[in-house]
JSON list of C-alpha atoms in Angstrom, two decimals:
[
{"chain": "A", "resi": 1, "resn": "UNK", "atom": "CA", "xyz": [0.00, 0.00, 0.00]},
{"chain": "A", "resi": 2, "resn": "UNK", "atom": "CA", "xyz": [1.16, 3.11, -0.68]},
{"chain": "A", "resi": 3, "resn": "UNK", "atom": "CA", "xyz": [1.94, 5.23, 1.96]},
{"chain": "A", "resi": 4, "resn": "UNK", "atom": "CA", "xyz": [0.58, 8.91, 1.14]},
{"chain": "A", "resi": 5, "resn": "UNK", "atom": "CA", "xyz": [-3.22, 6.89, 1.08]},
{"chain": "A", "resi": 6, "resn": "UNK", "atom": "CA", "xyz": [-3.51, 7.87, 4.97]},
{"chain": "A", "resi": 7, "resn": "UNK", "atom": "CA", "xyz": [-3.13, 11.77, 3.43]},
{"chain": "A", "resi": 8, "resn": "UNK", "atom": "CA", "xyz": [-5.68, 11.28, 0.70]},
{"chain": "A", "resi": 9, "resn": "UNK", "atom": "CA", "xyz": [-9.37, 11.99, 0.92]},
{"chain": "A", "resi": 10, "resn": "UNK", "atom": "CA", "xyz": [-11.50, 9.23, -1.31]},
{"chain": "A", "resi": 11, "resn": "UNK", "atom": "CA", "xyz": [-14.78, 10.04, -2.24]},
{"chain": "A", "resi": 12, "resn": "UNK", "atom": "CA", "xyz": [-16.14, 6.09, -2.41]},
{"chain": "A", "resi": 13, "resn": "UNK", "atom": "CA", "xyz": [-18.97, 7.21, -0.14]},
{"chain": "A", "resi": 14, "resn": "UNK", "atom": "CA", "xyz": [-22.31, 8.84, -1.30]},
{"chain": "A", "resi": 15, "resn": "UNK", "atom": "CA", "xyz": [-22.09, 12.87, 0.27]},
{"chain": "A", "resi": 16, "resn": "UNK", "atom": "CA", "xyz": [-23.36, 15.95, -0.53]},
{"chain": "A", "resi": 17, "resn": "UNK", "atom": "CA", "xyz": [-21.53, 17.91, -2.82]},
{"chain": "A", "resi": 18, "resn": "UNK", "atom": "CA", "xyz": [-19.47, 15.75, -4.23]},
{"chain": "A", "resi": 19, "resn": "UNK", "atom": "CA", "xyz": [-21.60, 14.38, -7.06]},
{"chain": "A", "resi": 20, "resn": "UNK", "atom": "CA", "xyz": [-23.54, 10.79, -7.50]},
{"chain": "A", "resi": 21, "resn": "UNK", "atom": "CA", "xyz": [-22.53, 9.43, -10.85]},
{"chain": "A", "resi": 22, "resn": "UNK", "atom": "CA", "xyz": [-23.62, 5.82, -12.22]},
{"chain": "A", "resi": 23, "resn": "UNK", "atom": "CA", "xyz": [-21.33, 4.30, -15.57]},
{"chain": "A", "resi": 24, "resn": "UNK", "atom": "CA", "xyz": [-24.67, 5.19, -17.55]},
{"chain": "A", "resi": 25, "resn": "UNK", "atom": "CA", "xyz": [-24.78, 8.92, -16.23]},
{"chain": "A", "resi": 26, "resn": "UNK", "atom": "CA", "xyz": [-21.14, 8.95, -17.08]},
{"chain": "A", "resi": 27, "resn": "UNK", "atom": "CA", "xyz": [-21.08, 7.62, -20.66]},
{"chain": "A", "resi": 28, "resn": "UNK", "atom": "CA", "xyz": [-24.08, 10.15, -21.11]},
{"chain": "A", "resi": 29, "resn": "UNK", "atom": "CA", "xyz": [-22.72, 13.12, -19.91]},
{"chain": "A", "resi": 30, "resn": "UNK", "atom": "CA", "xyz": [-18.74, 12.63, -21.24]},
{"chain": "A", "resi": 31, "resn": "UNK", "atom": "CA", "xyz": [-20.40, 11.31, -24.62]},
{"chain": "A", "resi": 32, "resn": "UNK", "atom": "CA", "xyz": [-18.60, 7.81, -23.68]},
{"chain": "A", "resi": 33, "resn": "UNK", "atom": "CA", "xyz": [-19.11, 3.73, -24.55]},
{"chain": "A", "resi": 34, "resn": "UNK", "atom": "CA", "xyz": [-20.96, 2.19, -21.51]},
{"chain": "A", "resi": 35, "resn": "UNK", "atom": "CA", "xyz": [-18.80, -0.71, -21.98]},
{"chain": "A", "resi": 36, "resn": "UNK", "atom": "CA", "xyz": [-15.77, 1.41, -21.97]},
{"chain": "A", "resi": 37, "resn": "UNK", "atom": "CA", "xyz": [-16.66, 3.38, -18.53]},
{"chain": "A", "resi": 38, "resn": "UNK", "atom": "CA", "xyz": [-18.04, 0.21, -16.77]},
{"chain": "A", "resi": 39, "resn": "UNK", "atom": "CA", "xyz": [-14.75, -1.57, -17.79]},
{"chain": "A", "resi": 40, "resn": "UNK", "atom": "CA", "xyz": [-12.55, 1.44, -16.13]},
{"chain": "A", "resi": 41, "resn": "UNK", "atom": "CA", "xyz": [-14.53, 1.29, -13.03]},
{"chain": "A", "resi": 42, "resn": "UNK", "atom": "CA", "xyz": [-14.11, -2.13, -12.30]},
{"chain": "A", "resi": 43, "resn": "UNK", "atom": "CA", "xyz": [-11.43, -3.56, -14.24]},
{"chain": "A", "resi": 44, "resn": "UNK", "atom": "CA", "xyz": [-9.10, -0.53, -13.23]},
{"chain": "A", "resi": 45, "resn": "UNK", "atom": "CA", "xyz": [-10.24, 2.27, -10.81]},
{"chain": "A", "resi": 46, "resn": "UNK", "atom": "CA", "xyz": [-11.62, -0.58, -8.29]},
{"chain": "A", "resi": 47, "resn": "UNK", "atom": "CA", "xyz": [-9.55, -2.97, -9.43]},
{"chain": "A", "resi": 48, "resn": "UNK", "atom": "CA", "xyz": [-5.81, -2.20, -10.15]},
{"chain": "A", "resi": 49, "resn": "UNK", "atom": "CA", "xyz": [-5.39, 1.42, -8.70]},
{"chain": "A", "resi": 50, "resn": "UNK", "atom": "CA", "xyz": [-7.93, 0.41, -6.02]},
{"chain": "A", "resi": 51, "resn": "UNK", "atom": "CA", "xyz": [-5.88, -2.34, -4.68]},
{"chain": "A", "resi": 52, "resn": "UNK", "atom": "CA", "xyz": [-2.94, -0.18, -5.16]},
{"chain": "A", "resi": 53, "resn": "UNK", "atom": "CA", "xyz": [-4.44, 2.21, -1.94]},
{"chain": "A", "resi": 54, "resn": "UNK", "atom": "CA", "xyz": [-6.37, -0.47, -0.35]},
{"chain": "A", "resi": 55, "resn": "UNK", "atom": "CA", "xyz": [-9.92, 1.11, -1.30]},
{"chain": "A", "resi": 56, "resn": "UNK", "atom": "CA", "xyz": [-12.10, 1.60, -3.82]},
{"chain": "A", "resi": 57, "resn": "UNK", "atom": "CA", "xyz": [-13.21, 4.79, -6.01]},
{"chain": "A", "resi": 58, "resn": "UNK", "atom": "CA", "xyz": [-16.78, 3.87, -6.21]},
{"chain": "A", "resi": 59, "resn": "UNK", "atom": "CA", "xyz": [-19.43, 2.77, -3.83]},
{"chain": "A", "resi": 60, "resn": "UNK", "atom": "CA", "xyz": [-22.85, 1.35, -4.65]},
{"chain": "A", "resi": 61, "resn": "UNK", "atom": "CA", "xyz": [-26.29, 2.89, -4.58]},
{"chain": "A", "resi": 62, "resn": "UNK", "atom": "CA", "xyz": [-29.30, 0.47, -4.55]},
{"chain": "A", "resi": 63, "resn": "UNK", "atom": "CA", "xyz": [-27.45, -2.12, -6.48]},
{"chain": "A", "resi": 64, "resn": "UNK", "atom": "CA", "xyz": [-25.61, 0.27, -9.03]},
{"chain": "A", "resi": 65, "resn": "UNK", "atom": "CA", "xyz": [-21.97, 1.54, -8.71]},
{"chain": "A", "resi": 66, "resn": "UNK", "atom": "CA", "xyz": [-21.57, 4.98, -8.57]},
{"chain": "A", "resi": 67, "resn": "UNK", "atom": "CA", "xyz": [-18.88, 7.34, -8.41]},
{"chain": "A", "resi": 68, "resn": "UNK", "atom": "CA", "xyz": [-17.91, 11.20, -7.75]},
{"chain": "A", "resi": 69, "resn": "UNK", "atom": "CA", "xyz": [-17.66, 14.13, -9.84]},
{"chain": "A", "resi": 70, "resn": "UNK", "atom": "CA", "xyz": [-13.36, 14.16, -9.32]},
{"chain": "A", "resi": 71, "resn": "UNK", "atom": "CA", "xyz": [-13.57, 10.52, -10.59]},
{"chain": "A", "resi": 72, "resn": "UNK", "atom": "CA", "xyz": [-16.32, 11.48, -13.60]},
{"chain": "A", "resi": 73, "resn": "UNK", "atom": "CA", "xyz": [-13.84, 14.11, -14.73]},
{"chain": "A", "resi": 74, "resn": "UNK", "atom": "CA", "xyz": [-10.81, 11.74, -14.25]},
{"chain": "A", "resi": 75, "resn": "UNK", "atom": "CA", "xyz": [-12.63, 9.21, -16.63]},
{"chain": "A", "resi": 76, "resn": "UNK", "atom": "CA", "xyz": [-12.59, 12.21, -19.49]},
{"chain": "A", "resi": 77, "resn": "UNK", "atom": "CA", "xyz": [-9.18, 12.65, -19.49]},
{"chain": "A", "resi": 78, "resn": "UNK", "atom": "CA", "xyz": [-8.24, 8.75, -18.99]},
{"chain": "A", "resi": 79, "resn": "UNK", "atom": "CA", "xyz": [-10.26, 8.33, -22.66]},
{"chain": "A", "resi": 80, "resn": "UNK", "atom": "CA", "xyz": [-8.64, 10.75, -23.96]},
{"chain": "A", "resi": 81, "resn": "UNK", "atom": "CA", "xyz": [-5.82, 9.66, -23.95]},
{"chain": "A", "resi": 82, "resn": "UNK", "atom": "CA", "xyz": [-7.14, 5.85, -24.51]},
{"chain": "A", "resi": 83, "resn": "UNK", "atom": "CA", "xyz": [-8.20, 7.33, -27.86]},
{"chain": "A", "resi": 84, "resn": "UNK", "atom": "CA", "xyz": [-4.60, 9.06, -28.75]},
{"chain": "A", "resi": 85, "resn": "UNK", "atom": "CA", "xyz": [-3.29, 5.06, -28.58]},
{"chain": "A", "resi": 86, "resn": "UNK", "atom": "CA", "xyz": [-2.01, 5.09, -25.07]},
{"chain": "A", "resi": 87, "resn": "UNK", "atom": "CA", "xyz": [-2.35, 1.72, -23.15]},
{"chain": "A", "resi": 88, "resn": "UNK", "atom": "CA", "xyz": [-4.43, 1.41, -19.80]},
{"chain": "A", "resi": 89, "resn": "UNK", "atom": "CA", "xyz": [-1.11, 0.37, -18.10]},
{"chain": "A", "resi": 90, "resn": "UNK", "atom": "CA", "xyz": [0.67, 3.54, -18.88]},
{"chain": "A", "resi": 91, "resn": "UNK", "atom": "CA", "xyz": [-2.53, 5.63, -18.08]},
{"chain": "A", "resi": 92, "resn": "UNK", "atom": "CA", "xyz": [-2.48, 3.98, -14.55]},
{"chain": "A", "resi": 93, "resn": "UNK", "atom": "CA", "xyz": [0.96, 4.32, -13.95]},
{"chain": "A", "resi": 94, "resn": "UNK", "atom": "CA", "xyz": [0.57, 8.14, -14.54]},
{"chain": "A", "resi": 95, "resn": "UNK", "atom": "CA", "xyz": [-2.10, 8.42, -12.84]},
{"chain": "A", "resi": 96, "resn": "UNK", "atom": "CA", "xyz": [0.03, 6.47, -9.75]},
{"chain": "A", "resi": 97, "resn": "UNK", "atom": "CA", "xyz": [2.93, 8.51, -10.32]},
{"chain": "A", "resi": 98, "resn": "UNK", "atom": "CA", "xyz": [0.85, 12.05, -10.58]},
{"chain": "A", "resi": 99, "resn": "UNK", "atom": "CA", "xyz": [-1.23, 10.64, -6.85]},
{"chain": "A", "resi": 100, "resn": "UNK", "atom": "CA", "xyz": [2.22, 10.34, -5.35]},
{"chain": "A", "resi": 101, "resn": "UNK", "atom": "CA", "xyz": [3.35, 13.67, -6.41]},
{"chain": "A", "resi": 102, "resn": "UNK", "atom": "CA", "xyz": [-0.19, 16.05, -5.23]},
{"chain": "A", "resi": 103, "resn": "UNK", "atom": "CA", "xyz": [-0.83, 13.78, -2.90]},
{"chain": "A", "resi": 104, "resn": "UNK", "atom": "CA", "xyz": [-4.64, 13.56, -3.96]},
{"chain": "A", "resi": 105, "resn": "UNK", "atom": "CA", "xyz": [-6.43, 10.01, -5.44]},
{"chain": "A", "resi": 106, "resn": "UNK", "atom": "CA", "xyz": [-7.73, 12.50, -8.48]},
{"chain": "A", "resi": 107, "resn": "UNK", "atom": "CA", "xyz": [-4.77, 13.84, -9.99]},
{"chain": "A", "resi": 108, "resn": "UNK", "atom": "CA", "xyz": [-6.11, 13.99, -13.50]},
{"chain": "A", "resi": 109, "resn": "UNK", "atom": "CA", "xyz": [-8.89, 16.33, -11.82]},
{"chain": "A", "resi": 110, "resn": "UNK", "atom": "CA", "xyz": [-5.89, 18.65, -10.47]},
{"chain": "A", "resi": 111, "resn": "UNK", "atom": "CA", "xyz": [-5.49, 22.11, -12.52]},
{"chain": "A", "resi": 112, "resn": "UNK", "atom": "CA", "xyz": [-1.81, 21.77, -12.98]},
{"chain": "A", "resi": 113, "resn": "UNK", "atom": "CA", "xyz": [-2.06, 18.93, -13.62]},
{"chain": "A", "resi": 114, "resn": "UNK", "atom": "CA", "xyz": [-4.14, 19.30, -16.66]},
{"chain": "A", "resi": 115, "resn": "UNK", "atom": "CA", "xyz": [-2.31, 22.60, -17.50]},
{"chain": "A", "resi": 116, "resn": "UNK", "atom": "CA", "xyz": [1.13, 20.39, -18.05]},
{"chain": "A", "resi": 117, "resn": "UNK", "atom": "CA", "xyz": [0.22, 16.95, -19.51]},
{"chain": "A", "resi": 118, "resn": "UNK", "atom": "CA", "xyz": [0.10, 15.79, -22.88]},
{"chain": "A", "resi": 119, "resn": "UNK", "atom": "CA", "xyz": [0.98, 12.62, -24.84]},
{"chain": "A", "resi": 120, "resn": "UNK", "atom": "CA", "xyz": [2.52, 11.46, -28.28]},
{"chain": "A", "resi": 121, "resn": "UNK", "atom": "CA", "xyz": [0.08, 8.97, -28.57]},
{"chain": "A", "resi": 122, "resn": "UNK", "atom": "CA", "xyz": [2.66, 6.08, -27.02]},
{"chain": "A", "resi": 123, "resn": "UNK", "atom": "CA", "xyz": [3.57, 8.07, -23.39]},
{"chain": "A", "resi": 124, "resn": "UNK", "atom": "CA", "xyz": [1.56, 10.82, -21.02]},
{"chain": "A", "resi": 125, "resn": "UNK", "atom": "CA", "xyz": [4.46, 13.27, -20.12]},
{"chain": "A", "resi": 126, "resn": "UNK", "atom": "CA", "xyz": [4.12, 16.30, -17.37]},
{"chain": "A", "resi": 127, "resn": "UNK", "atom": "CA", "xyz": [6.18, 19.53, -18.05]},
{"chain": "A", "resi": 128, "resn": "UNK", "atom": "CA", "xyz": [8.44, 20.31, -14.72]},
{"chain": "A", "resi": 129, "resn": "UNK", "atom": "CA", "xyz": [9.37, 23.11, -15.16]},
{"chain": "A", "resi": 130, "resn": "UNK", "atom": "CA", "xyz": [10.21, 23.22, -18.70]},
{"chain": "A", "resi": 131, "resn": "UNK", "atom": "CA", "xyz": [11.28, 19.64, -19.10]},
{"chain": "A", "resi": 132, "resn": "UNK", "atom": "CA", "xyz": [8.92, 16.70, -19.81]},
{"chain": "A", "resi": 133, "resn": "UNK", "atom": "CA", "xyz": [8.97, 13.86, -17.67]},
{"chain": "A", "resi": 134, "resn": "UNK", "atom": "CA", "xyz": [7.42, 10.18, -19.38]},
{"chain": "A", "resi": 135, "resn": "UNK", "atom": "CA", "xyz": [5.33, 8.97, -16.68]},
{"chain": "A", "resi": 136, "resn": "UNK", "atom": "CA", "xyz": [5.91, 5.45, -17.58]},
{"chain": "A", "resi": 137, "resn": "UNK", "atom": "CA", "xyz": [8.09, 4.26, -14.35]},
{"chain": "A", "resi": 138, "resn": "UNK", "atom": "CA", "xyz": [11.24, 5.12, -16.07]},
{"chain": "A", "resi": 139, "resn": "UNK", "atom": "CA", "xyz": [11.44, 8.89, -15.57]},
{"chain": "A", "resi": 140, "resn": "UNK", "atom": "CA", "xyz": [12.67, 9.60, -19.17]},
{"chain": "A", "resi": 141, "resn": "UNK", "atom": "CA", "xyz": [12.50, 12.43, -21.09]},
{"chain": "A", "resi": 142, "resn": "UNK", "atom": "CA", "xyz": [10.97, 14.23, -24.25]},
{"chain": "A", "resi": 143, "resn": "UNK", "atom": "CA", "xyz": [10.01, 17.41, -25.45]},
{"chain": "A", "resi": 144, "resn": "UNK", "atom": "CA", "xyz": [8.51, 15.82, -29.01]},
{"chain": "A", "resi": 145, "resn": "UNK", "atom": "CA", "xyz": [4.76, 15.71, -27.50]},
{"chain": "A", "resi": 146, "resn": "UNK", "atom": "CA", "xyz": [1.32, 16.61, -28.56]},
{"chain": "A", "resi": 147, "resn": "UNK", "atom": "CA", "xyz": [-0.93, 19.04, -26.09]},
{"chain": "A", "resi": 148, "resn": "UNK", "atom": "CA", "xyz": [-4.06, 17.84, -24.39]},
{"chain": "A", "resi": 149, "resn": "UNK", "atom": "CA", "xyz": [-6.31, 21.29, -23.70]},
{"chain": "A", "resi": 150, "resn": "UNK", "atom": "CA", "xyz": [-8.96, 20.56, -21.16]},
{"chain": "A", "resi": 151, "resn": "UNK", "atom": "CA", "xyz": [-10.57, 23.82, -21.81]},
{"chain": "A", "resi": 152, "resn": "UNK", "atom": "CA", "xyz": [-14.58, 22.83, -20.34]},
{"chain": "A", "resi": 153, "resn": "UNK", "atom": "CA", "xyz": [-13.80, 22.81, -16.52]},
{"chain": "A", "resi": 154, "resn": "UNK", "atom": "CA", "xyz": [-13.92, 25.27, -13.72]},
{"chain": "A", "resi": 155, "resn": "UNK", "atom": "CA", "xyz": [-11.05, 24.68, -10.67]},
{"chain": "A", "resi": 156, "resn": "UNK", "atom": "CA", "xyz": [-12.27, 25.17, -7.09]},
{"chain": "A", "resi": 157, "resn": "UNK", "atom": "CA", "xyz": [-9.56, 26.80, -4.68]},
{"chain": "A", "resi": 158, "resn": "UNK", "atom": "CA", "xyz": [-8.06, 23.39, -3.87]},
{"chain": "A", "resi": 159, "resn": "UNK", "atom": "CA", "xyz": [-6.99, 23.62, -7.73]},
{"chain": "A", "resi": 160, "resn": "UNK", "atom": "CA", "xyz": [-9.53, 20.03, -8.32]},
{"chain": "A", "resi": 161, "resn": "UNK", "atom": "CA", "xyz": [-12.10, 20.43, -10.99]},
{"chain": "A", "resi": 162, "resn": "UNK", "atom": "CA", "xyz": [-15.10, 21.98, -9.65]},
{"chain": "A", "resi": 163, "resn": "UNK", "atom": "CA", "xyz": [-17.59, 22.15, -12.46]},
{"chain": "A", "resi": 164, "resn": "UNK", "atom": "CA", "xyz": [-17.97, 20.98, -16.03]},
{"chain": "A", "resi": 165, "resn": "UNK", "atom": "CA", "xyz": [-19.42, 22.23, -19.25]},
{"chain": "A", "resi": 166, "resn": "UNK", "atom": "CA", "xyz": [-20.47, 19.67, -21.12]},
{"chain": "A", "resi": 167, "resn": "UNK", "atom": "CA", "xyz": [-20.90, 21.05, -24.00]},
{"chain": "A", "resi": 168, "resn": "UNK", "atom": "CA", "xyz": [-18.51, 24.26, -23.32]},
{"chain": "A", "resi": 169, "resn": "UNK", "atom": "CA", "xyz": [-18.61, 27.44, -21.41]},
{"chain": "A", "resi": 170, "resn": "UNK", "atom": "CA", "xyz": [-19.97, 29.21, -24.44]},
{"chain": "A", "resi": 171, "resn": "UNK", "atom": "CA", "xyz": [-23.04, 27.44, -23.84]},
{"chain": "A", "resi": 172, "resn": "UNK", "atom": "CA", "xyz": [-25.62, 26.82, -20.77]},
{"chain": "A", "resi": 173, "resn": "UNK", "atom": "CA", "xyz": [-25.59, 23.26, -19.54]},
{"chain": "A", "resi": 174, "resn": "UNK", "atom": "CA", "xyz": [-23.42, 22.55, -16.52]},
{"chain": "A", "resi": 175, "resn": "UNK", "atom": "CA", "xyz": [-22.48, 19.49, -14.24]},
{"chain": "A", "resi": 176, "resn": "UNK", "atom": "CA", "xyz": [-21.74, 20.91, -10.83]},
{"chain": "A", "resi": 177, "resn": "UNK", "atom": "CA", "xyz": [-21.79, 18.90, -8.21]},
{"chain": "A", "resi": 178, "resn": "UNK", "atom": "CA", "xyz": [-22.72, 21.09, -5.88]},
{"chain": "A", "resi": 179, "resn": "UNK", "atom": "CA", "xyz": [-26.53, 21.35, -7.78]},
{"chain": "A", "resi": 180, "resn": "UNK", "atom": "CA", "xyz": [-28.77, 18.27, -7.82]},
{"chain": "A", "resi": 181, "resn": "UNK", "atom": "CA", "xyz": [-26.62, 15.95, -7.08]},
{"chain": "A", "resi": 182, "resn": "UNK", "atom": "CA", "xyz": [-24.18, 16.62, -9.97]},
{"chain": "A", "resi": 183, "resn": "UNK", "atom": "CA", "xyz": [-26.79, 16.05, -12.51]},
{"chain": "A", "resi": 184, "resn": "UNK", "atom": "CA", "xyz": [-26.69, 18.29, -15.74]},
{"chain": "A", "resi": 185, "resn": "UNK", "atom": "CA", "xyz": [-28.44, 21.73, -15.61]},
{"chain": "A", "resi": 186, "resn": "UNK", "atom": "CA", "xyz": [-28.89, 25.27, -16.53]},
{"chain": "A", "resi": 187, "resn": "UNK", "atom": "CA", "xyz": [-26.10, 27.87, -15.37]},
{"chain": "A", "resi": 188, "resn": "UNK", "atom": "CA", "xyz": [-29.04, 29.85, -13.68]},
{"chain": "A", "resi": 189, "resn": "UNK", "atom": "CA", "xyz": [-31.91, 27.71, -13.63]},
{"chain": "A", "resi": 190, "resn": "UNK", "atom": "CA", "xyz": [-32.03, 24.39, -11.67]},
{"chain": "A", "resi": 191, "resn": "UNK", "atom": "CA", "xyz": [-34.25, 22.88, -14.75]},
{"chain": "A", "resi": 192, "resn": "UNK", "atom": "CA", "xyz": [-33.01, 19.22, -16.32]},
{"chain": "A", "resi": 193, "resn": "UNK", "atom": "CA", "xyz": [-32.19, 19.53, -20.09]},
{"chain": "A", "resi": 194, "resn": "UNK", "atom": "CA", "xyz": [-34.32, 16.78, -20.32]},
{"chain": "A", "resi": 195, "resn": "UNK", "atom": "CA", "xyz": [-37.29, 18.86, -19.56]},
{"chain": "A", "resi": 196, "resn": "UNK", "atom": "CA", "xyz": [-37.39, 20.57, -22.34]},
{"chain": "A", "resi": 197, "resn": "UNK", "atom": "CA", "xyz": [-35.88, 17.79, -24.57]},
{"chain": "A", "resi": 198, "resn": "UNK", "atom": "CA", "xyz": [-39.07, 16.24, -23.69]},
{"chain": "A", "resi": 199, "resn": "UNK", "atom": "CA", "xyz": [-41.33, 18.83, -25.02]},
{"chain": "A", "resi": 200, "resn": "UNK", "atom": "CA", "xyz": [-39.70, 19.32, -28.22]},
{"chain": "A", "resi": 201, "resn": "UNK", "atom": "CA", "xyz": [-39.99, 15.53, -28.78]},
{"chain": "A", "resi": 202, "resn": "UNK", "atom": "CA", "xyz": [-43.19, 15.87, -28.54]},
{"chain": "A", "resi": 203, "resn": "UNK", "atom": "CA", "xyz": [-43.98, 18.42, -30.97]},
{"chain": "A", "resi": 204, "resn": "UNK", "atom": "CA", "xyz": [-43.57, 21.67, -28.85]},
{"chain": "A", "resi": 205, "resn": "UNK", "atom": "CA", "xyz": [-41.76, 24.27, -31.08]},
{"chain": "A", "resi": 206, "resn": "UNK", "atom": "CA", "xyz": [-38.36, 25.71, -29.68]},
{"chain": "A", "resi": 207, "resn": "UNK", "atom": "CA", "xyz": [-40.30, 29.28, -29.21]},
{"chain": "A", "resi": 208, "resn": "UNK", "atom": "CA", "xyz": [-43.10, 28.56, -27.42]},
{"chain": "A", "resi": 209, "resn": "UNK", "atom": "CA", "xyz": [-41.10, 26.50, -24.90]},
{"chain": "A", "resi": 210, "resn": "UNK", "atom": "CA", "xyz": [-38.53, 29.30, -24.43]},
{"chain": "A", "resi": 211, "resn": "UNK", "atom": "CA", "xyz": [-41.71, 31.73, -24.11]},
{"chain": "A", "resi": 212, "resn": "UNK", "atom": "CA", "xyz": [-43.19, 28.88, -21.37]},
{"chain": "A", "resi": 213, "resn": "UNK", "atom": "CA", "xyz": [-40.49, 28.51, -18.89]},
{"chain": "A", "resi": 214, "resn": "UNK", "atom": "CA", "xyz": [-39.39, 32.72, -19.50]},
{"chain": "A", "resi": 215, "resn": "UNK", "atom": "CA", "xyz": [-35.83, 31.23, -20.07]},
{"chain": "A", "resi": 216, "resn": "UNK", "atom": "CA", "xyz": [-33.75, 32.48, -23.56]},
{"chain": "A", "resi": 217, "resn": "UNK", "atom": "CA", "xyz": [-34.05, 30.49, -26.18]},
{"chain": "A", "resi": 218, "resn": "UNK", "atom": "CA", "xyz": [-30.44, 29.17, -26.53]},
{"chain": "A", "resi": 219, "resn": "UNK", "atom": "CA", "xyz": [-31.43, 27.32, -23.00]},
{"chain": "A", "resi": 220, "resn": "UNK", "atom": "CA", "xyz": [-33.81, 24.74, -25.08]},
{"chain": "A", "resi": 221, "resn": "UNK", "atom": "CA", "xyz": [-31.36, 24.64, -28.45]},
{"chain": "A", "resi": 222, "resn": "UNK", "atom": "CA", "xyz": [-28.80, 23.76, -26.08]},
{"chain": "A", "resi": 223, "resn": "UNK", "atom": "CA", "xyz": [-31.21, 20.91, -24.51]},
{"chain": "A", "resi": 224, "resn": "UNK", "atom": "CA", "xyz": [-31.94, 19.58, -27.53]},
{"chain": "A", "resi": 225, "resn": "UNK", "atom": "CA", "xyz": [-28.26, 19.60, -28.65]},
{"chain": "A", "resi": 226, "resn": "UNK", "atom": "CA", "xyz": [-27.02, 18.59, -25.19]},
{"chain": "A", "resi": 227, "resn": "UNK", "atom": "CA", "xyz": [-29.84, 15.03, -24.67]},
{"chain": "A", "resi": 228, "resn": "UNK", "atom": "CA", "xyz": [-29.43, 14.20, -29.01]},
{"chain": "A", "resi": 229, "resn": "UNK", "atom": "CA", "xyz": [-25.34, 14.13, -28.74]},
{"chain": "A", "resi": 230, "resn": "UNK", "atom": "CA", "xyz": [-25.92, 11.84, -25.62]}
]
């Protein structure tokens, strides 16, 4: 076991303000495979880097697994770079190196931690001052790397990931888990895009719903956008 784990703070409890998320929620919201997110929570986050600390990252809720909004974020940037080629192992062995070094279980929810990293599609690298170090156990070095912007969050003043925009601050749809349990909402209105999804499915024009609720109408085009990408 490692021994900074008595220093970290797991969320593998259900608590207020941290976010309830459930692999379906999660696919949904990051526009992920099911299979892929179940496979992460189990195979790796509960299995590999959970025996690692001696706990888990997820707990369950009436028979599902769930997890928090550090480890929903953490799953966005671990498929990133699954889709730039990079193998599980070397995304968990950043991810072990980057815990020992912030001393948090959610480094790839940590602001410099996402201002610095990157990956050539082989290796994840962090920028130390000016150098790049491989996070790959062998502490080599390379400056020939491609940039990963994570450009959608908001950073709390612990520097984790406080909020994200699922579809980008230039629109209205946030997950903060601070508001209904994490779920997605408005930026000023505590409405479900799914609300007015709903309507328009069933034949309510864009307008009139806009005119309904006294919300702008870039609130319901952004529903519609947000629940037909997921």
């Amino acid at each position: 076991m490692i021994e900074l784990n008595k220093n970290m703070n797991f969320e593998n409890a259900p608590k207020l303000g941290i976010g309830i998320y459930t692999a379906s929620e999660i696919a949904q919201i990051l526009r992920l495979s099911y299979g892929k997110v179940y496979t992460w929570m189990h195979k790796y986050w509960d299995g590999k880097l959970g025996a690692e600390y001696e706990t888990k990252y997820s707990w369950q809720m009436e028979g599902t697994r769930a997890v928090s909004f550090h480890t929903l974020i953490e799953f966005y940037v671990m498929m990133r770079f699954s889709e730039s080629g990079v193998k599980p192992k070397q995304v968990l062995q950043a991810h072990s190196d980057l815990s020992k070094l912030f001393k948090t279980p959610f480094p790839f929810a940590k602001k410099e931690v996402l201002d610095s990293i990157s990956t050539d599609g082989k290796n994840i690298y962090f920028d130390i001052e000016g150098v790049s170090m491989t996070l790959n156990g062998t502490k080599q070095f390379n400056l020939d790397i491609i940039k990963l912007f994570f450009i959608n969050l908001d950073f709390g003043a612990d520097d984790l990931a406080s909020r994200y925009w699922p579809l980008g601050k230039h629109k209205t749809i946030v997950v903060d888990p601070q508001r209904k349990f994490g779920s997605p909402v408005f930026e000023d209105q505590n409405i479900y895009p799914e609300t007015f999804y709903g309507m328009y499915k069933a034949g309510e024009a864009i307008d009139f719903i806009a005119h309904l609720y006294e919300v702008p109408k870039q609130m319901v085009e952004d529903a519609i956008e947000y629940c037909e990408a997921a």
